[in-house]
């Protein structure tokens, strides 16, 4: 710690920070542009000038850039010095010489860091009267719009994109006052985190193109604290709504999970919420082939409850993309003996093993932020950028952080970004990846080992044996793998904080057991390190802790006639099992009730349809891959602007059905009561009630505002229905109000912040006002609570090790690779994500292609389980023999390792082939 003196006042600050960060952490305002809490300082914009004095006797001082000056003990500065203020005002003026001053039409207007800083410096007159430089804008893909005329040359974009996120196709071209930030030619920004440019850029150069289609100013959006549902990381988001549609998603700061950044799937994958074809009213089909007819709520509940009451047995199928509360209410409806998790059997076995490993394998599970503190990483059987992208960005920072250790040795502080970059060059902390295909982390990896799943497991067991000879030895391991195992083991043992990352992408129990063996070996020998296990869906961890038989059991019960009714909760069964199997099971059920917010193939088979609320219209709890329970809140009441709709949380529908089945009037239910009931029912979930404050939480006696204080137009929203302004919807479930009438300030610490705003700070930089220190943690505590912890039990080394993978080109097996764009069910319905999907291909090893007399570019017909796809062949060097690589989501229900018929080449003579 250090004592600094600012404008005559003394403050205790973190001496490892620079003066800008220290002052912002104290709540003192200094304008800045190029500095960013996650990326450090480069001193490019010259905007953060303050006057610094040598000591208390110095009355002259000198102007310094606060972002490049350490907050050393007894430092004395003046922020309000007249010369410093004049200098800052002049900097803004010359930075904006070529800016078009187009705030009224700029999409950053009212949300713009440049506007905030211009006001803060007092610059309010434009004196430049000459021709302004103009730029040509580029097409950068479906996510990002480009307006280079607004650039102030702060270099944040390329620093984030290239240095932080590892992108290679965005650059700075030119010199002096003629610098252009863009691609060498028009084209899609390839990096998976490009969307963060919309928040990183302090002006309107990079804007959210999906938001542009129905643009709304920030102050006219209604927000709520949300949790991204597109993978298992559990990033915190701020969804913004206007007129009943989600207009954009922004990052919601969380000190331990996502920090300042989101992946592009989480940011742009919300389009399914706004689809016109969503079910919005209860529906009923008289026969399986008849068109659905709409029903009133009471009629629908009466008919469904009457049908279920006369059924011999009702099976309930849950979902890992639904909340804990909804899954619990389904279990309460059908009984614990009739409830299935809705997860395929092999995947559920992997999830249960991962839960066990996190508790017993000897290594603690780090938070995503803590991952960045590890100094050696082994990724075993995962591609984090594709399966849990935000986690992949954390791993990249862990590898890059070696430059910080170099800086410590010669006194370069961690915030001096450019000096550390120069010092580090291409020297990274060691990263090893065992994965069959190229990954987004290969550029910073020491080695990527291209292996088949069983060979990845064998490598993992060999690493464990090298660390601890008590672990089982691997018989018949080839020389190259033996050397790699010894090298990896030595590096993990030599590291101060080794990290092991694995997961269920390959759906391999053997790989997970190998990961557990390495973790146990490290804990016995070194008693340090971390273990991170990646799950697939938003609530995979929570639902596996809840328990229940897998989907395969439920389908068999229906197909064998042991049940004649099924209730399916927010789950497209065709995504999980082959079409033929699902068809047979659903055909055997006389009553099929489906709750969902999308028209999936499963919903099209339903006798009764109940329109479920999406994450934007619902409250609930999810548990992420680290075991953190987090609450997401309803952004808007769908019935307020569309009173003809009947969208409700699935848990509310199921509660009403349960009451109807018991011939009673549904009692009042709130989020607090259903969450409490879920926690009481499942000891493993006991902590979920503390994941967020209850509905009685108040700040200064006020509920929390979902709307910024300038929110306008409420009277006009329903003018086509009634000229009188209706009362805003009331929310008994949460501590939030559906209006701007409530607390929205930053002075009182609070955990749940729907949107970032503070006086003078309208841009995403306003998060600095809500944290204990800039880049630290929310002053009210980071949201959520960890419910999955390491236990004082020991994981026993497995005794069985899989044999080496066989190589048979005539009997290929499917190796399904996760993909960020197109590999997840709901985000794949969003138009920007669909545009970002790459064309699917079949990956084969060159040896297998030669054995099958195929060559690069041949069109192959893949036929399996009634599905047929025609895909081009790509020969992938290093790809394991005997396996055909296919992208996730291509053939719904296709399981890992499925034997494929020998692919047939398409040509002009093949029926259905190219003409």
Short mmCIF file of N, CA and C in Angstrom, two decimals, residues 350-465:
data_model
loop_
_atom_site.label_atom_id
_atom_site.label_comp_id
_atom_site.label_asym_id
_atom_site.label_seq_id
_atom_site.Cartn_x
_atom_site.Cartn_y
_atom_site.Cartn_z
N UNK A 350 -20.30 -38.42 -17.99
CA UNK A 350 -19.16 -37.50 -17.94
C UNK A 350 -19.40 -36.37 -16.95
N UNK A 351 -20.63 -35.83 -16.93
CA UNK A 351 -20.94 -34.75 -16.00
C UNK A 351 -20.82 -35.20 -14.56
N UNK A 352 -21.33 -36.38 -14.27
CA UNK A 352 -21.26 -36.90 -12.90
C UNK A 352 -19.80 -37.14 -12.49
N UNK A 353 -18.99 -37.63 -13.42
CA UNK A 353 -17.58 -37.84 -13.11
C UNK A 353 -16.88 -36.50 -12.89
N UNK A 354 -17.22 -35.49 -13.68
CA UNK A 354 -16.60 -34.17 -13.49
C UNK A 354 -16.94 -33.59 -12.12
N UNK A 355 -18.19 -33.73 -11.70
CA UNK A 355 -18.57 -33.27 -10.37
C UNK A 355 -17.75 -33.98 -9.30
N UNK A 356 -17.59 -35.29 -9.48
CA UNK A 356 -16.81 -36.08 -8.52
C UNK A 356 -15.35 -35.63 -8.50
N UNK A 357 -14.79 -35.38 -9.68
CA UNK A 357 -13.38 -34.98 -9.74
C UNK A 357 -13.17 -33.62 -9.09
N UNK A 358 -14.09 -32.68 -9.30
CA UNK A 358 -13.93 -31.36 -8.68
C UNK A 358 -13.94 -31.45 -7.16
N UNK A 359 -14.60 -32.46 -6.64
CA UNK A 359 -14.67 -32.62 -5.19
C UNK A 359 -13.55 -33.49 -4.63
N UNK A 360 -13.02 -34.42 -5.44
CA UNK A 360 -12.13 -35.43 -4.85
C UNK A 360 -10.76 -35.55 -5.49
N UNK A 361 -10.50 -34.88 -6.61
CA UNK A 361 -9.24 -35.11 -7.32
C UNK A 361 -8.06 -34.38 -6.70
N UNK A 362 -8.30 -33.59 -5.65
CA UNK A 362 -7.19 -33.01 -4.91
C UNK A 362 -6.81 -31.60 -5.29
N UNK A 363 -7.23 -31.12 -6.45
CA UNK A 363 -6.93 -29.76 -6.87
C UNK A 363 -8.20 -28.92 -6.84
N UNK A 364 -8.07 -27.68 -6.41
CA UNK A 364 -9.20 -26.77 -6.37
C UNK A 364 -9.55 -26.30 -7.78
N UNK A 365 -10.82 -25.97 -7.97
CA UNK A 365 -11.26 -25.39 -9.25
C UNK A 365 -11.07 -23.88 -9.18
N UNK A 366 -10.23 -23.31 -10.04
CA UNK A 366 -10.04 -21.85 -10.00
C UNK A 366 -11.22 -21.14 -10.65
N UNK A 367 -11.41 -19.90 -10.30
CA UNK A 367 -12.35 -19.08 -11.04
C UNK A 367 -11.71 -18.73 -12.38
N UNK A 368 -12.51 -18.33 -13.37
CA UNK A 368 -11.88 -17.91 -14.64
C UNK A 368 -10.81 -16.85 -14.45
N UNK A 369 -11.03 -15.91 -13.55
CA UNK A 369 -10.01 -14.88 -13.31
C UNK A 369 -8.74 -15.49 -12.73
N UNK A 370 -8.87 -16.45 -11.84
CA UNK A 370 -7.70 -17.07 -11.23
C UNK A 370 -6.90 -17.89 -12.22
N UNK A 371 -7.55 -18.34 -13.30
CA UNK A 371 -6.82 -19.07 -14.34
C UNK A 371 -5.65 -18.25 -14.84
N UNK A 372 -5.83 -16.93 -14.91
CA UNK A 372 -4.80 -16.06 -15.47
C UNK A 372 -3.56 -15.98 -14.59
N UNK A 373 -3.62 -16.52 -13.36
CA UNK A 373 -2.46 -16.51 -12.47
C UNK A 373 -1.64 -17.79 -12.56
N UNK A 374 -2.04 -18.74 -13.39
CA UNK A 374 -1.31 -20.01 -13.49
C UNK A 374 -0.17 -19.88 -14.49
N UNK A 375 0.90 -20.62 -14.23
CA UNK A 375 2.12 -20.46 -15.02
C UNK A 375 2.51 -21.68 -15.83
N UNK A 376 1.66 -22.67 -15.93
CA UNK A 376 1.84 -23.80 -16.84
C UNK A 376 0.47 -24.44 -17.03
N UNK A 377 0.10 -24.72 -18.26
CA UNK A 377 -1.26 -25.19 -18.56
C UNK A 377 -1.19 -26.42 -19.45
N UNK A 378 -1.95 -27.43 -19.08
CA UNK A 378 -2.16 -28.61 -19.93
C UNK A 378 -3.65 -28.68 -20.25
N UNK A 379 -3.99 -28.63 -21.53
CA UNK A 379 -5.38 -28.78 -21.98
C UNK A 379 -5.50 -30.19 -22.54
N UNK A 380 -6.29 -31.01 -21.89
CA UNK A 380 -6.40 -32.42 -22.22
C UNK A 380 -7.78 -32.72 -22.80
N UNK A 381 -7.84 -32.89 -24.10
CA UNK A 381 -9.09 -33.28 -24.74
C UNK A 381 -10.12 -32.18 -24.82
N UNK A 382 -9.71 -30.94 -25.00
CA UNK A 382 -10.64 -29.81 -25.14
C UNK A 382 -10.09 -28.80 -26.13
N UNK A 383 -11.00 -28.05 -26.72
CA UNK A 383 -10.66 -26.87 -27.52
C UNK A 383 -11.39 -25.70 -26.87
N UNK A 384 -10.79 -25.07 -25.86
CA UNK A 384 -11.53 -24.09 -25.05
C UNK A 384 -12.14 -22.93 -25.86
N UNK A 385 -11.48 -22.47 -26.91
CA UNK A 385 -12.03 -21.34 -27.67
C UNK A 385 -13.37 -21.72 -28.29
N UNK A 386 -13.53 -22.97 -28.68
CA UNK A 386 -14.78 -23.40 -29.31
C UNK A 386 -15.82 -23.90 -28.31
N UNK A 387 -15.39 -24.46 -27.19
CA UNK A 387 -16.34 -25.06 -26.25
C UNK A 387 -16.67 -24.16 -25.06
N UNK A 388 -15.78 -23.25 -24.70
CA UNK A 388 -16.02 -22.32 -23.59
C UNK A 388 -15.14 -21.10 -23.84
N UNK A 389 -15.54 -20.30 -24.81
CA UNK A 389 -14.64 -19.31 -25.41
C UNK A 389 -14.05 -18.35 -24.38
N UNK A 390 -14.86 -17.85 -23.47
CA UNK A 390 -14.35 -16.88 -22.50
C UNK A 390 -13.23 -17.49 -21.66
N UNK A 391 -13.34 -18.79 -21.39
CA UNK A 391 -12.29 -19.50 -20.66
C UNK A 391 -11.01 -19.58 -21.49
N UNK A 392 -11.18 -19.75 -22.81
CA UNK A 392 -10.01 -19.75 -23.67
C UNK A 392 -9.26 -18.44 -23.63
N UNK A 393 -10.01 -17.33 -23.50
CA UNK A 393 -9.36 -16.02 -23.39
C UNK A 393 -8.59 -15.91 -22.08
N UNK A 394 -9.13 -16.49 -21.00
CA UNK A 394 -8.39 -16.53 -19.73
C UNK A 394 -7.10 -17.32 -19.86
N UNK A 395 -7.18 -18.46 -20.55
CA UNK A 395 -5.98 -19.28 -20.72
C UNK A 395 -4.92 -18.52 -21.51
N UNK A 396 -5.35 -17.79 -22.53
CA UNK A 396 -4.40 -16.97 -23.30
C UNK A 396 -3.69 -15.97 -22.38
N UNK A 397 -4.44 -15.33 -21.48
CA UNK A 397 -3.81 -14.35 -20.58
C UNK A 397 -2.84 -15.04 -19.62
N UNK A 398 -3.17 -16.26 -19.20
CA UNK A 398 -2.24 -16.99 -18.33
C UNK A 398 -0.92 -17.24 -19.04
N UNK A 399 -0.99 -17.62 -20.31
CA UNK A 399 0.22 -17.90 -21.08
C UNK A 399 1.01 -16.60 -21.31
N UNK A 400 0.31 -15.51 -21.64
CA UNK A 400 0.98 -14.24 -21.91
C UNK A 400 1.57 -13.61 -20.65
N UNK A 401 1.08 -14.02 -19.48
CA UNK A 401 1.50 -13.35 -18.24
C UNK A 401 2.95 -13.61 -17.87
N UNK A 402 3.65 -14.41 -18.64
CA UNK A 402 5.07 -14.61 -18.35
C UNK A 402 5.84 -13.30 -18.47
N UNK A 403 5.36 -12.42 -19.35
CA UNK A 403 6.03 -11.12 -19.51
C UNK A 403 5.96 -10.32 -18.22
N UNK A 404 4.89 -10.52 -17.40
CA UNK A 404 4.79 -9.82 -16.12
C UNK A 404 5.90 -10.29 -15.18
N UNK A 405 6.16 -11.60 -15.20
CA UNK A 405 7.23 -12.12 -14.34
C UNK A 405 8.59 -11.58 -14.78
N UNK A 406 8.80 -11.42 -16.09
CA UNK A 406 10.03 -10.80 -16.56
C UNK A 406 10.13 -9.37 -16.05
N UNK A 407 9.00 -8.65 -16.10
CA UNK A 407 8.99 -7.27 -15.64
C UNK A 407 9.30 -7.13 -14.17
N UNK A 408 8.81 -8.07 -13.37
CA UNK A 408 9.07 -8.02 -11.93
C UNK A 408 10.55 -8.08 -11.62
N UNK A 409 11.29 -8.82 -12.43
CA UNK A 409 12.71 -8.99 -12.16
C UNK A 409 13.51 -7.71 -12.38
N UNK A 410 13.04 -6.83 -13.26
CA UNK A 410 13.79 -5.60 -13.54
C UNK A 410 13.00 -4.35 -13.18
N UNK A 411 11.87 -4.53 -12.46
CA UNK A 411 11.15 -3.38 -11.95
C UNK A 411 10.18 -2.73 -12.91
N UNK A 412 9.75 -3.42 -13.96
CA UNK A 412 8.73 -2.89 -14.86
C UNK A 412 7.37 -3.28 -14.30
N UNK A 413 6.51 -2.32 -13.99
CA UNK A 413 5.22 -2.66 -13.37
C UNK A 413 4.29 -3.38 -14.34
N UNK A 414 3.33 -4.10 -13.77
CA UNK A 414 2.43 -4.92 -14.58
C UNK A 414 1.53 -4.10 -15.48
N UNK A 415 1.33 -2.81 -15.17
CA UNK A 415 0.45 -1.98 -15.99
C UNK A 415 1.16 -1.37 -17.19
N UNK A 416 2.47 -1.49 -17.27
CA UNK A 416 3.22 -0.87 -18.37
C UNK A 416 3.21 -1.83 -19.56
N UNK A 417 2.12 -1.79 -20.31
CA UNK A 417 1.82 -2.83 -21.29
C UNK A 417 2.84 -2.92 -22.41
N UNK A 418 3.21 -1.81 -23.01
CA UNK A 418 4.09 -1.86 -24.17
C UNK A 418 5.50 -2.30 -23.76
N UNK A 419 5.97 -1.85 -22.60
CA UNK A 419 7.29 -2.28 -22.13
C UNK A 419 7.31 -3.78 -21.88
N UNK A 420 6.25 -4.31 -21.28
CA UNK A 420 6.19 -5.75 -21.02
C UNK A 420 6.10 -6.54 -22.32
N UNK A 421 5.34 -6.01 -23.28
CA UNK A 421 5.23 -6.69 -24.57
C UNK A 421 6.60 -6.78 -25.24
N UNK A 422 7.35 -5.69 -25.21
CA UNK A 422 8.69 -5.68 -25.80
C UNK A 422 9.61 -6.63 -25.04
N UNK A 423 9.48 -6.64 -23.72
CA UNK A 423 10.33 -7.48 -22.89
C UNK A 423 10.03 -8.96 -23.11
N UNK A 424 8.74 -9.27 -23.21
CA UNK A 424 8.35 -10.67 -23.33
C UNK A 424 8.58 -11.26 -24.71
N UNK A 425 8.39 -10.43 -25.77
CA UNK A 425 8.49 -10.92 -27.15
C UNK A 425 7.60 -12.16 -27.31
N UNK A 426 8.15 -13.25 -27.79
CA UNK A 426 7.36 -14.47 -28.01
C UNK A 426 7.64 -15.52 -26.94
N UNK A 427 8.00 -15.09 -25.75
CA UNK A 427 8.26 -16.03 -24.67
C UNK A 427 7.02 -16.10 -23.77
N UNK A 428 6.47 -17.31 -23.65
CA UNK A 428 5.21 -17.50 -22.94
C UNK A 428 5.37 -18.55 -21.85
N UNK A 429 4.42 -18.53 -20.90
CA UNK A 429 4.32 -19.68 -20.00
C UNK A 429 3.94 -20.91 -20.82
N UNK A 430 4.42 -22.08 -20.45
CA UNK A 430 4.18 -23.27 -21.28
C UNK A 430 2.70 -23.66 -21.32
N UNK A 431 2.22 -23.94 -22.52
CA UNK A 431 0.86 -24.43 -22.75
C UNK A 431 0.95 -25.64 -23.67
N UNK A 432 0.40 -26.76 -23.22
CA UNK A 432 0.34 -27.98 -24.02
C UNK A 432 -1.13 -28.30 -24.28
N UNK A 433 -1.44 -28.66 -25.51
CA UNK A 433 -2.82 -28.97 -25.90
C UNK A 433 -2.83 -30.34 -26.54
N UNK A 434 -3.65 -31.24 -26.00
CA UNK A 434 -3.87 -32.55 -26.62
C UNK A 434 -5.26 -32.52 -27.25
N UNK A 435 -5.28 -32.35 -28.56
CA UNK A 435 -6.55 -32.17 -29.28
C UNK A 435 -6.29 -32.50 -30.75
N UNK A 436 -7.22 -33.17 -31.42
CA UNK A 436 -6.90 -33.67 -32.77
C UNK A 436 -6.81 -32.60 -33.85
N UNK A 437 -7.44 -31.44 -33.68
CA UNK A 437 -7.49 -30.42 -34.74
C UNK A 437 -6.83 -29.13 -34.26
N UNK A 438 -6.49 -28.23 -35.18
CA UNK A 438 -5.95 -26.94 -34.77
C UNK A 438 -6.91 -26.19 -33.86
N UNK A 439 -6.39 -25.42 -32.92
CA UNK A 439 -7.21 -24.66 -31.99
C UNK A 439 -6.83 -23.18 -32.06
N UNK A 440 -7.66 -22.36 -31.45
CA UNK A 440 -7.41 -20.93 -31.42
C UNK A 440 -6.30 -20.52 -30.47
N UNK A 441 -5.70 -21.48 -29.75
CA UNK A 441 -4.61 -21.19 -28.83
C UNK A 441 -3.27 -21.74 -29.32
N UNK A 442 -3.27 -22.31 -30.50
CA UNK A 442 -2.03 -22.92 -31.00
C UNK A 442 -0.90 -21.91 -31.14
N UNK A 443 -1.26 -20.65 -31.42
CA UNK A 443 -0.20 -19.65 -31.65
C UNK A 443 0.59 -19.34 -30.40
N UNK A 444 0.04 -19.63 -29.21
CA UNK A 444 0.79 -19.39 -27.98
C UNK A 444 1.12 -20.70 -27.26
N UNK A 445 0.83 -21.83 -27.91
CA UNK A 445 1.09 -23.14 -27.29
C UNK A 445 2.50 -23.60 -27.57
N UNK A 446 3.10 -24.26 -26.60
CA UNK A 446 4.42 -24.86 -26.80
C UNK A 446 4.32 -26.07 -27.72
N UNK A 447 3.19 -26.78 -27.62
CA UNK A 447 3.00 -27.95 -28.48
C UNK A 447 1.52 -28.31 -28.48
N UNK A 448 1.03 -28.72 -29.65
CA UNK A 448 -0.30 -29.32 -29.73
C UNK A 448 -0.13 -30.75 -30.23
N UNK A 449 -0.64 -31.69 -29.48
CA UNK A 449 -0.50 -33.10 -29.79
C UNK A 449 -1.80 -33.58 -30.42
N UNK A 450 -1.76 -33.88 -31.73
CA UNK A 450 -2.94 -34.32 -32.46
C UNK A 450 -3.15 -35.81 -32.24
N UNK A 451 -4.18 -36.16 -31.49
CA UNK A 451 -4.39 -37.55 -31.10
C UNK A 451 -5.86 -37.91 -31.13
N UNK A 452 -6.14 -39.20 -31.25
CA UNK A 452 -7.48 -39.72 -31.10
C UNK A 452 -7.86 -39.69 -29.62
N UNK A 453 -9.17 -39.73 -29.30
CA UNK A 453 -9.58 -39.62 -27.89
C UNK A 453 -8.90 -40.60 -26.95
N UNK A 454 -8.85 -41.88 -27.31
CA UNK A 454 -8.21 -42.85 -26.40
C UNK A 454 -6.72 -42.58 -26.25
N UNK A 455 -6.08 -42.10 -27.30
CA UNK A 455 -4.65 -41.78 -27.20
C UNK A 455 -4.42 -40.54 -26.34
N UNK A 456 -5.37 -39.61 -26.36
CA UNK A 456 -5.29 -38.46 -25.45
C UNK A 456 -5.36 -38.94 -24.01
N UNK A 457 -6.27 -39.88 -23.75
CA UNK A 457 -6.38 -40.44 -22.39
C UNK A 457 -5.09 -41.15 -22.00
N UNK A 458 -4.52 -41.92 -22.89
CA UNK A 458 -3.28 -42.64 -22.59
C UNK A 458 -2.14 -41.66 -22.29
N UNK A 459 -2.08 -40.58 -23.06
CA UNK A 459 -1.08 -39.55 -22.76
C UNK A 459 -1.29 -38.99 -21.36
N UNK A 460 -2.55 -38.72 -21.00
CA UNK A 460 -2.83 -38.19 -19.67
C UNK A 460 -2.42 -39.14 -18.57
N UNK A 461 -2.72 -40.43 -18.74
CA UNK A 461 -2.30 -41.40 -17.73
C UNK A 461 -0.78 -41.48 -17.63
N UNK A 462 -0.11 -41.36 -18.77
CA UNK A 462 1.36 -41.39 -18.76
C UNK A 462 1.92 -40.18 -18.02
N UNK A 463 1.31 -39.00 -18.20
CA UNK A 463 1.74 -37.81 -17.46
C UNK A 463 1.57 -38.04 -15.96
N UNK A 464 0.40 -38.58 -15.57
CA UNK A 464 0.17 -38.85 -14.15
C UNK A 464 1.21 -39.81 -13.59
N UNK A 465 1.57 -40.84 -14.35
CA UNK A 465 2.57 -41.81 -13.87
C UNK A 465 3.94 -41.17 -13.73
#
